[in-house]
Amino acid sequence: MNPLRAFLAVLAVSAALVLQVSVFPYVAWQGVVPNLVLLVVVGAAVVRGAQFAMVLGFAAGVLLDLAPPADHVAGRWALAFVVVGYVAGRVAQHGRPTATAVLATVAASSFLGTSLFALSGLVLRDPPLTIPDLLQVVVVSVVWDVVLAPFVLPLVMAMFHRIEPERAAVQ
């Protein structure tokens, strides 16, 4: 792995994580904040493919699981982001995705990641919430992520593409 790519990936995840846990709680909608870390994983997946995004998703998920004010069992976001990295990375195998395809990937990834996180919470009873509450969180999360995607993904995708343009999954 290219050390510059790894450094920039850690930097992007760290910046997204800091914004997500420190700034965005002030703009939470119905208690749900945008998941910038998920958007970084999706951007990496679309440009670099599933393998890189799964590793990045695991690392980003562990960081998000351990970042204050985490109130859940550690590992739930890591699991969700590994799956998101794999699914979003499969988009890169079908040539250059259109803007609509990328937004659809963000919506599907947000739904999948948030649902996996919520379902793992139901299984672990962590925290005990009702199904309608979880569905509301999933819907609000998808809306947040799709609204912020046009602002975040072009930056993330351009960064990952410029590091090694000859090895990018999307040319």
Coordinates of N, CA, C and O in Angstrom, one line a residue:
M1 N 0.8 -1.2 0.0 CA 0.0 0.0 0.0 C 0.9 1.2 0.0 O 1.9 1.3 0.7
N2 N 0.5 2.2 -0.7 CA 1.2 3.5 -0.8 C 1.1 4.2 0.5 O 0.0 4.4 1.0
P3 N 2.2 4.6 1.1 CA 2.2 5.3 2.4 C 1.4 6.6 2.4 O 0.8 7.0 3.3
L4 N 1.6 7.3 1.3 CA 0.9 8.6 1.1 C -0.6 8.4 1.1 O -1.4 9.1 1.8
R5 N -1.1 7.3 0.4 CA -2.5 7.0 0.4 C -3.0 6.6 1.8 O -4.1 7.1 2.2
A6 N -2.3 5.9 2.5 CA -2.7 5.5 3.9 C -2.7 6.7 4.8 O -3.7 6.9 5.5
F7 N -1.7 7.6 4.7 CA -1.7 8.8 5.5 C -2.9 9.7 5.2 O -3.5 10.2 6.1
L8 N -3.2 9.9 3.9 CA -4.3 10.8 3.5 C -5.6 10.1 3.9 O -6.6 10.9 4.3
A9 N -5.7 8.8 3.8 CA -7.0 8.2 4.2 C -7.2 8.3 5.7 O -8.3 8.7 6.2
V10 N -6.1 8.2 6.5 CA -6.3 8.4 8.0 C -6.6 9.8 8.3 O -7.4 10.1 9.1
L11 N -6.0 10.8 7.5 CA -6.3 12.2 7.7 C -7.7 12.5 7.4 O -8.4 13.2 8.1
A12 N -8.2 12.0 6.3 CA -9.6 12.2 5.9 C -10.6 11.6 6.9 O -11.6 12.3 7.3
V13 N -10.3 10.4 7.4 CA -11.2 9.8 8.4 C -11.1 10.6 9.7 O -12.2 10.8 10.3
S14 N -10.0 11.0 10.1 CA -9.8 11.8 11.3 C -10.5 13.1 11.2 O -11.2 13.5 12.2
A15 N -10.4 13.8 10.1 CA -11.1 15.1 10.0 C -12.6 14.9 10.0 O -13.3 15.6 10.7
A16 N -13.1 13.9 9.3 CA -14.5 13.6 9.3 C -15.0 13.2 10.7 O -16.1 13.6 11.1
L17 N -14.2 12.4 11.4 CA -14.6 12.0 12.7 C -14.7 13.2 13.7 O -15.7 13.3 14.5
V18 N -13.7 14.0 13.6 CA -13.7 15.2 14.5 C -14.9 16.1 14.2 O -15.6 16.5 15.1
L19 N -15.2 16.3 13.0 CA -16.4 17.1 12.6 C -17.7 16.5 13.1 O -18.6 17.1 13.6
Q20 N -17.7 15.2 12.9 CA -18.9 14.4 13.2 C -19.3 14.4 14.7 O -20.4 14.5 15.0
V21 N -18.2 14.3 15.5 CA -18.5 14.2 16.9 C -18.4 15.5 17.7 O -18.9 15.6 18.8
S22 N -17.9 16.6 17.0 CA -17.7 17.8 17.8 C -18.6 19.0 17.2 O -19.1 19.8 17.9
V23 N -18.7 19.1 15.9 CA -19.4 20.2 15.3 C -20.9 19.8 14.9 O -21.8 20.5 15.2
F24 N -21.1 18.6 14.3 CA -22.4 18.3 13.8 C -23.4 18.0 14.8 O -24.6 18.0 14.5
P25 N -23.1 17.6 16.1 CA -24.2 17.5 17.1 C -25.0 18.8 17.3 O -26.1 18.7 17.7
Y26 N -24.4 19.9 16.9 CA -25.1 21.2 17.0 C -26.2 21.4 15.9 O -27.0 22.2 16.0
V27 N -26.0 20.6 14.8 CA -27.0 20.7 13.7 C -27.8 19.4 13.6 O -28.3 19.1 12.5
A28 N -27.8 18.6 14.6 CA -28.5 17.3 14.6 C -30.0 17.5 14.3 O -30.6 18.5 14.7
W29 N -30.5 16.6 13.5 CA -31.9 16.7 13.1 C -32.6 15.4 13.7 O -32.2 14.3 13.4
Q30 N -33.5 15.7 14.7 CA -34.2 14.6 15.4 C -33.1 13.7 16.1 O -33.3 12.5 16.2
G31 N -32.0 14.3 16.6 CA -31.0 13.6 17.3 C -30.0 12.9 16.4 O -29.2 12.2 16.9
V32 N -30.1 13.0 15.1 CA -29.3 12.2 14.2 C -28.3 13.2 13.5 O -28.7 14.2 13.0
V33 N -27.0 12.9 13.5 CA -26.0 13.7 12.9 C -25.6 13.1 11.6 O -25.7 11.9 11.4
P34 N -25.1 13.9 10.6 CA -24.6 13.3 9.4 C -23.4 12.4 9.6 O -22.6 12.7 10.5
N35 N -23.3 11.4 8.9 CA -22.3 10.4 9.0 C -21.2 10.7 8.0 O -21.1 10.0 7.0
L36 N -20.3 11.6 8.3 CA -19.2 12.0 7.4 C -18.2 10.9 7.3 O -17.6 10.7 6.2
V37 N -18.0 10.1 8.3 CA -17.1 9.0 8.2 C -17.6 8.0 7.1 O -16.8 7.5 6.3
L38 N -18.8 7.7 7.1 CA -19.4 6.8 6.1 C -19.2 7.4 4.7 O -18.8 6.7 3.8
L39 N -19.3 8.7 4.5 CA -19.1 9.3 3.2 C -17.7 9.2 2.8 O -17.4 9.0 1.6
V40 N -16.7 9.3 3.7 CA -15.3 9.1 3.3 C -15.1 7.6 2.9 O -14.4 7.4 1.9
V41 N -15.7 6.7 3.6 CA -15.5 5.3 3.2 C -16.2 5.0 1.8 O -15.6 4.3 1.0
V42 N -17.3 5.6 1.6 CA -18.0 5.4 0.3 C -17.1 6.1 -0.8 O -16.9 5.5 -1.9
G43 N -16.6 7.3 -0.6 CA -15.7 7.9 -1.6 C -14.5 7.1 -1.9 O -14.1 6.9 -3.1
A44 N -13.9 6.5 -0.9 CA -12.7 5.7 -1.1 C -13.1 4.4 -1.8 O -12.4 3.9 -2.7
A45 N -14.3 3.9 -1.5 CA -14.7 2.7 -2.2 C -15.0 2.9 -3.7 O -14.6 2.1 -4.5
V46 N -15.6 4.0 -4.0 CA -15.9 4.3 -5.4 C -14.6 4.5 -6.3 O -14.5 4.0 -7.4
V47 N -13.6 5.1 -5.6 CA -12.4 5.4 -6.4 C -11.4 4.2 -6.3 O -10.8 3.9 -7.3
R48 N -11.2 3.6 -5.1 CA -10.2 2.6 -4.9 C -10.7 1.2 -4.9 O -9.8 0.3 -4.9
G49 N -11.9 1.0 -4.8 CA -12.4 -0.4 -4.9 C -12.7 -0.9 -3.5 O -12.5 -0.3 -2.5
A50 N -13.3 -2.1 -3.5 CA -13.8 -2.8 -2.3 C -12.7 -3.1 -1.3 O -12.9 -2.9 -0.1
Q51 N -11.6 -3.7 -1.7 CA -10.6 -4.1 -0.8 C -10.1 -3.0 0.1 O -10.0 -3.1 1.3
F52 N -9.7 -1.9 -0.6 CA -9.2 -0.7 0.2 C -10.3 -0.2 1.1 O -10.0 0.2 2.2
A53 N -11.5 -0.1 0.6 CA -12.6 0.5 1.4 C -12.9 -0.3 2.5 O -13.3 0.2 3.6
M54 N -12.8 -1.7 2.4 CA -13.1 -2.5 3.6 C -12.1 -2.3 4.7 O -12.5 -2.2 5.9
V55 N -10.9 -2.2 4.3 CA -9.8 -2.0 5.4 C -10.0 -0.6 6.0 O -10.0 -0.4 7.2
L56 N -10.2 0.4 5.1 CA -10.5 1.7 5.6 C -11.8 1.8 6.5 O -11.8 2.4 7.5
G57 N -12.8 1.1 6.0 CA -14.1 1.0 6.8 C -13.9 0.4 8.1 O -14.5 0.9 9.1
F58 N -13.1 -0.6 8.2 CA -12.9 -1.3 9.5 C -12.2 -0.3 10.5 O -12.6 -0.1 11.6
A59 N -11.1 0.3 10.0 CA -10.3 1.3 10.8 C -11.2 2.5 11.2 O -11.2 2.9 12.4
A60 N -11.9 3.0 10.3 CA -12.8 4.1 10.6 C -13.9 3.8 11.5 O -14.3 4.5 12.4
G61 N -14.5 2.6 11.4 CA -15.5 2.1 12.3 C -15.0 1.9 13.7 O -15.7 2.3 14.6
V62 N -13.8 1.4 13.8 CA -13.3 1.2 15.2 C -13.1 2.6 15.8 O -13.4 2.8 17.0
L63 N -12.5 3.5 15.0 CA -12.3 4.9 15.6 C -13.7 5.5 16.0 O -13.8 6.1 17.1
L64 N -14.7 5.3 15.2 CA -16.0 5.9 15.5 C -16.6 5.2 16.7 O -17.3 5.8 17.5
D65 N -16.4 3.9 16.8 CA -16.9 3.1 18.0 C -16.3 3.6 19.3 O -16.9 3.5 20.3
L66 N -15.0 4.0 19.2 CA -14.3 4.4 20.4 C -14.3 5.9 20.7 O -13.9 6.3 21.8
A67 N -14.8 6.7 19.8 CA -14.8 8.1 20.0 C -15.9 8.6 20.9 O -17.0 8.1 20.8
P68 N -15.5 9.4 21.8 CA -16.6 9.9 22.7 C -17.6 10.7 21.9 O -17.2 11.4 20.9
P69 N -18.8 10.7 22.1 CA -19.6 10.2 23.3 C -20.2 8.8 22.9 O -21.4 8.6 23.0
A70 N -19.4 7.8 22.5 CA -19.9 6.5 22.2 C -20.6 5.9 23.4 O -20.1 5.8 24.5
D71 N -21.8 5.4 23.1 CA -22.6 4.8 24.2 C -23.1 3.4 23.7 O -24.2 3.0 24.1
H72 N -22.3 2.8 22.9 CA -22.7 1.5 22.4 C -21.5 0.5 22.5 O -20.4 0.9 22.7
V73 N -21.9 -0.8 22.2 CA -20.8 -1.8 22.2 C -19.9 -1.5 21.0 O -20.3 -1.3 19.9
A74 N -18.6 -1.5 21.3 CA -17.6 -1.3 20.3 C -17.6 -2.4 19.3 O -17.8 -3.6 19.6
G75 N -17.4 -2.0 18.0 CA -17.4 -3.0 16.9 C -18.6 -2.9 16.0 O -18.6 -3.4 14.9
R76 N -19.6 -2.2 16.5 CA -20.9 -2.2 15.6 C -20.7 -1.3 14.4 O -21.1 -1.7 13.3
W77 N -20.0 -0.2 14.5 CA -19.8 0.7 13.3 C -18.7 0.0 12.5 O -18.7 0.1 11.2
A78 N -17.7 -0.7 13.1 CA -16.7 -1.3 12.3 C -17.3 -2.4 11.4 O -17.0 -2.5 10.2
L79 N -18.2 -3.2 11.9 CA -18.9 -4.2 11.1 C -19.7 -3.5 10.0 O -19.6 -3.9 8.8
A80 N -20.4 -2.5 10.3 CA -21.2 -1.8 9.3 C -20.4 -1.2 8.2 O -20.7 -1.3 7.0
F81 N -19.3 -0.6 8.6 CA -18.4 0.1 7.6 C -17.7 -0.9 6.7 O -17.4 -0.6 5.5
V82 N -17.3 -2.1 7.2 CA -16.7 -3.1 6.4 C -17.7 -3.5 5.3 O -17.3 -3.6 4.1
V83 N -18.9 -3.8 5.6 CA -20.0 -4.1 4.7 C -20.2 -3.0 3.7 O -20.3 -3.2 2.5
V84 N -20.3 -1.8 4.2 CA -20.5 -0.6 3.3 C -19.3 -0.5 2.3 O -19.5 -0.2 1.1
G85 N -18.1 -0.7 2.8 CA -16.9 -0.6 1.9 C -17.0 -1.6 0.8 O -16.7 -1.3 -0.3
Y86 N -17.4 -2.8 1.2 CA -17.5 -3.9 0.1 C -18.6 -3.5 -0.9 O -18.3 -3.6 -2.1
V87 N -19.8 -3.2 -0.4 CA -20.9 -3.0 -1.3 C -20.6 -1.7 -2.2 O -20.8 -1.8 -3.4
A88 N -20.2 -0.6 -1.6 CA -19.9 0.6 -2.4 C -18.7 0.3 -3.3 O -18.7 0.9 -4.4
G89 N -17.7 -0.5 -2.9 CA -16.6 -0.8 -3.8 C -17.0 -1.6 -5.0 O -16.3 -1.5 -6.0
R90 N -18.1 -2.3 -5.0 CA -18.5 -3.1 -6.2 C -19.0 -2.1 -7.3 O -18.9 -2.5 -8.4
V91 N -19.4 -0.9 -6.9 CA -19.8 0.1 -7.9 C -18.6 0.4 -8.8 O -18.8 0.6 -10.0
A92 N -17.4 0.5 -8.3 CA -16.2 0.9 -9.0 C -15.9 -0.1 -10.1 O -15.2 0.2 -11.0
Q93 N -16.4 -1.3 -10.0 CA -16.0 -2.4 -11.0 C -16.8 -2.2 -12.3 O -16.5 -2.9 -13.2
H94 N -17.8 -1.3 -12.3 CA -18.6 -1.2 -13.5 C -18.3 0.1 -14.2 O -19.2 0.7 -14.8
G95 N -17.0 0.5 -14.3 CA -16.6 1.6 -15.0 C -16.9 2.9 -14.2 O -17.1 2.9 -13.0
R96 N -16.8 4.0 -14.9 CA -16.9 5.3 -14.3 C -18.4 5.6 -13.9 O -19.2 5.7 -14.8
P97 N -18.7 5.7 -12.6 CA -20.1 5.9 -12.2 C -20.5 7.4 -12.5 O -19.7 8.3 -12.4
T98 N -21.8 7.5 -12.8 CA -22.3 8.8 -13.0 C -22.6 9.4 -11.6 O -22.6 8.8 -10.6
A99 N -23.0 10.7 -11.6 CA -23.3 11.4 -10.4 C -24.5 10.8 -9.7 O -24.6 10.6 -8.5
T100 N -25.5 10.4 -10.5 CA -26.7 9.7 -10.0 C -26.3 8.4 -9.4 O -26.9 8.0 -8.3
A101 N -25.4 7.6 -10.0 CA -25.0 6.3 -9.5 C -24.3 6.5 -8.2 O -24.5 5.7 -7.2
V102 N -23.5 7.5 -8.1 CA -22.8 7.8 -6.8 C -23.7 8.2 -5.7 O -23.6 7.7 -4.6
L103 N -24.7 9.0 -6.0 CA -25.7 9.4 -5.0 C -26.6 8.2 -4.6 O -26.9 8.0 -3.4
A104 N -26.9 7.3 -5.6 CA -27.6 6.1 -5.2 C -26.7 5.2 -4.4 O -27.3 4.6 -3.4
T105 N -25.5 5.2 -4.6 CA -24.5 4.4 -3.8 C -24.5 4.9 -2.4 O -24.5 4.2 -1.4
V106 N -24.4 6.3 -2.3 CA -24.4 6.9 -0.9 C -25.7 6.5 -0.2 O -25.7 6.2 1.0
A107 N -26.9 6.6 -0.9 CA -28.2 6.3 -0.2 C -28.2 4.9 0.2 O -28.6 4.6 1.3
A108 N -27.8 4.0 -0.7 CA -27.8 2.5 -0.3 C -26.8 2.2 0.8 O -27.1 1.5 1.7
S109 N -25.6 2.8 0.7 CA -24.6 2.6 1.7 C -25.1 3.2 3.1 O -24.9 2.5 4.1
S110 N -25.7 4.3 3.1 CA -26.2 4.9 4.3 C -27.3 4.0 4.9 O -27.3 3.8 6.1
F111 N -28.2 3.6 4.1 CA -29.3 2.7 4.5 C -28.7 1.4 5.1 O -29.0 1.0 6.2
L112 N -27.8 0.8 4.4 CA -27.2 -0.4 4.8 C -26.4 -0.3 6.1 O -26.5 -1.1 7.0
G113 N -25.5 0.7 6.1 CA -24.6 0.9 7.3 C -25.4 1.2 8.5 O -25.2 0.6 9.6
T114 N -26.4 2.1 8.4 CA -27.2 2.5 9.6 C -28.1 1.4 10.0 O -28.3 1.1 11.2
S115 N -28.6 0.6 9.0 CA -29.5 -0.5 9.4 C -28.7 -1.6 10.1 O -29.1 -2.2 11.1
L116 N -27.5 -1.9 9.6 CA -26.6 -2.9 10.2 C -26.3 -2.5 11.7 O -26.3 -3.3 12.6
F117 N -26.0 -1.2 11.8 CA -25.7 -0.7 13.2 C -26.9 -0.8 14.1 O -26.8 -1.3 15.2
A118 N -28.1 -0.5 13.6 CA -29.3 -0.6 14.3 C -29.7 -2.0 14.6 O -30.0 -2.3 15.8
L119 N -29.5 -2.9 13.7 CA -29.9 -4.3 13.9 C -28.9 -5.0 14.8 O -29.3 -5.8 15.7
S120 N -27.6 -4.6 14.8 CA -26.7 -5.2 15.7 C -27.0 -4.7 17.1 O -26.9 -5.4 18.1
G121 N -27.6 -3.5 17.2 CA -28.0 -3.0 18.5 C -29.2 -3.7 19.1 O -29.3 -4.0 20.3
L122 N -30.1 -4.1 18.1 CA -31.3 -4.9 18.6 C -30.9 -6.2 19.1 O -31.4 -6.7 20.1
V123 N -30.0 -6.8 18.4 CA -29.5 -8.2 18.8 C -28.8 -8.1 20.1 O -29.0 -9.0 21.0
L124 N -28.0 -7.1 20.3 CA -27.2 -6.9 21.6 C -28.0 -6.2 22.7 O -27.5 -6.1 23.8
R125 N -29.2 -5.7 22.3 CA -30.0 -4.9 23.2 C -29.2 -3.7 23.8 O -29.2 -3.5 24.9
D126 N -28.6 -3.0 22.8 CA -27.7 -1.9 23.1 C -28.0 -0.7 22.2 O -27.6 -0.7 21.1
P127 N -28.6 0.3 22.6 CA -29.5 0.5 23.7 C -30.9 -0.1 23.3 O -31.2 -0.2 22.2
P128 N -31.7 -0.3 24.3 CA -33.1 -0.9 24.0 C -34.0 0.2 23.4 O -34.5 1.1 24.1
L129 N -34.2 0.1 22.1 CA -35.1 1.0 21.4 C -36.1 0.2 20.6 O -36.0 -1.0 20.4
T130 N -37.2 0.9 20.2 CA -38.2 0.2 19.5 C -37.9 0.3 18.0 O -37.1 1.1 17.5
I131 N -38.6 -0.6 17.3 CA -38.4 -0.6 15.8 C -38.8 0.7 15.1 O -38.0 1.2 14.3
P132 N -39.9 1.3 15.5 CA -40.2 2.6 14.8 C -39.2 3.7 15.1 O -38.9 4.4 14.2
D133 N -38.6 3.7 16.3 CA -37.5 4.6 16.5 C -36.3 4.4 15.7 O -35.7 5.3 15.1
L134 N -36.0 3.1 15.5 CA -34.8 2.8 14.7 C -35.1 3.1 13.2 O -34.2 3.6 12.5
L135 N -36.3 2.8 12.7 CA -36.6 3.2 11.3 C -36.5 4.7 11.1 O -36.0 5.1 10.0
Q136 N -36.9 5.4 12.1 CA -36.9 6.9 11.9 C -35.4 7.3 11.9 O -35.0 8.2 11.0
V137 N -34.6 6.8 12.7 CA -33.1 7.1 12.7 C -32.5 6.7 11.3 O -31.7 7.5 10.7
V138 N -32.9 5.6 10.8 CA -32.3 5.1 9.5 C -32.7 6.1 8.4 O -31.9 6.5 7.6
V139 N -34.0 6.5 8.3 CA -34.5 7.4 7.3 C -33.8 8.8 7.4 O -33.3 9.3 6.4
V140 N -33.7 9.3 8.6 CA -33.1 10.6 8.8 C -31.6 10.6 8.4 O -31.1 11.5 7.8
S141 N -31.0 9.5 8.8 CA -29.5 9.3 8.4 C -29.3 9.3 6.9 O -28.4 9.9 6.4
V142 N -30.2 8.6 6.2 CA -30.1 8.5 4.7 C -30.3 9.9 4.1 O -29.5 10.3 3.3
V143 N -31.2 10.6 4.6 CA -31.5 12.0 4.1 C -30.3 12.9 4.4 O -29.8 13.6 3.5
W144 N -29.7 12.8 5.6 CA -28.5 13.6 5.9 C -27.4 13.3 5.0 O -26.7 14.2 4.4
D145 N -27.1 12.0 4.8 CA -25.9 11.6 4.0 C -26.1 12.0 2.5 O -25.1 12.4 1.9
V146 N -27.3 11.8 2.0 CA -27.5 12.2 0.6 C -27.4 13.7 0.4 O -26.9 14.2 -0.6
V147 N -27.9 14.5 1.4 CA -27.8 15.9 1.3 C -26.4 16.4 1.3 O -26.0 17.3 0.6
L148 N -25.5 15.8 2.2 CA -24.1 16.2 2.3 C -23.2 15.6 1.2 O -22.1 16.1 1.0
A149 N -23.6 14.5 0.6 CA -22.8 13.9 -0.4 C -22.2 14.8 -1.5 O -21.0 14.7 -1.8
P150 N -23.0 15.7 -2.1 CA -22.5 16.5 -3.1 C -21.4 17.5 -2.7 O -20.6 18.0 -3.4
F151 N -21.3 17.7 -1.4 CA -20.3 18.6 -0.8 C -19.0 17.9 -0.4 O -18.0 18.4 -0.4
V152 N -19.2 16.6 0.1 CA -18.1 15.9 0.7 C -17.5 14.9 -0.4 O -16.2 14.9 -0.5
L153 N -18.3 14.2 -1.1 CA -17.7 13.2 -2.0 C -16.8 13.7 -3.1 O -15.8 13.0 -3.4
P154 N -17.1 14.8 -3.7 CA -16.2 15.3 -4.8 C -14.8 15.5 -4.2 O -13.8 15.2 -4.9
L155 N -14.7 16.0 -3.0 CA -13.4 16.3 -2.4 C -12.7 15.0 -2.1 O -11.5 14.8 -2.4
V156 N -13.4 14.1 -1.5 CA -12.8 12.8 -1.1 C -12.4 12.0 -2.3 O -11.3 11.4 -2.4
M157 N -13.3 11.9 -3.3 CA -13.0 11.2 -4.5 C -11.8 11.8 -5.3 O -10.9 11.0 -5.8
A158 N -11.7 13.1 -5.3 CA -10.6 13.7 -6.0 C -9.3 13.5 -5.3 O -8.3 13.2 -5.9
M159 N -9.3 13.5 -4.0 CA -8.1 13.2 -3.2 C -7.6 11.8 -3.5 O -6.4 11.6 -3.8
F160 N -8.5 10.8 -3.4 CA -8.1 9.4 -3.6 C -7.7 9.2 -5.1 O -6.8 8.3 -5.3
H161 N -8.3 9.9 -6.0 CA -7.9 9.7 -7.4 C -6.5 10.3 -7.7 O -5.7 9.8 -8.5
R162 N -6.2 11.5 -7.1 CA -5.0 12.2 -7.4 C -3.7 11.5 -6.8 O -2.6 11.7 -7.2
I163 N -4.0 10.7 -5.7 CA -2.8 10.0 -5.1 C -2.1 9.1 -6.1 O -0.9 9.2 -6.3
E164 N -2.9 8.2 -6.7 CA -2.4 7.3 -7.7 C -3.4 7.2 -8.8 O -4.1 6.2 -8.8
P165 N -3.4 8.1 -9.7 CA -4.4 8.1 -10.8 C -4.4 6.8 -11.6 O -5.4 6.4 -12.1
E166 N -3.2 6.3 -11.8 CA -3.1 5.1 -12.7 C -3.6 3.8 -12.0 O -4.0 2.9 -12.7
R167 N -3.8 3.8 -10.7 CA -4.3 2.7 -10.0 C -5.8 2.9 -9.5 O -6.3 2.0 -8.9
A168 N -6.4 4.0 -9.8 CA -7.7 4.3 -9.4 C -8.7 3.4 -10.1 O -8.5 3.1 -11.3
A169 N -9.7 2.9 -9.4 CA -10.7 2.0 -10.0 C -11.5 2.8 -11.0 O -12.0 2.3 -12.0
V170 N -11.7 4.1 -10.8 CA -12.5 5.0 -11.6 C -11.5 5.9 -12.4 O -10.7 6.6 -11.8
Q171 N -11.4 5.8 -13.7 CA -10.5 6.6 -14.5 C -11.1 7.9 -14.9 O -12.2 8.0 -15.2

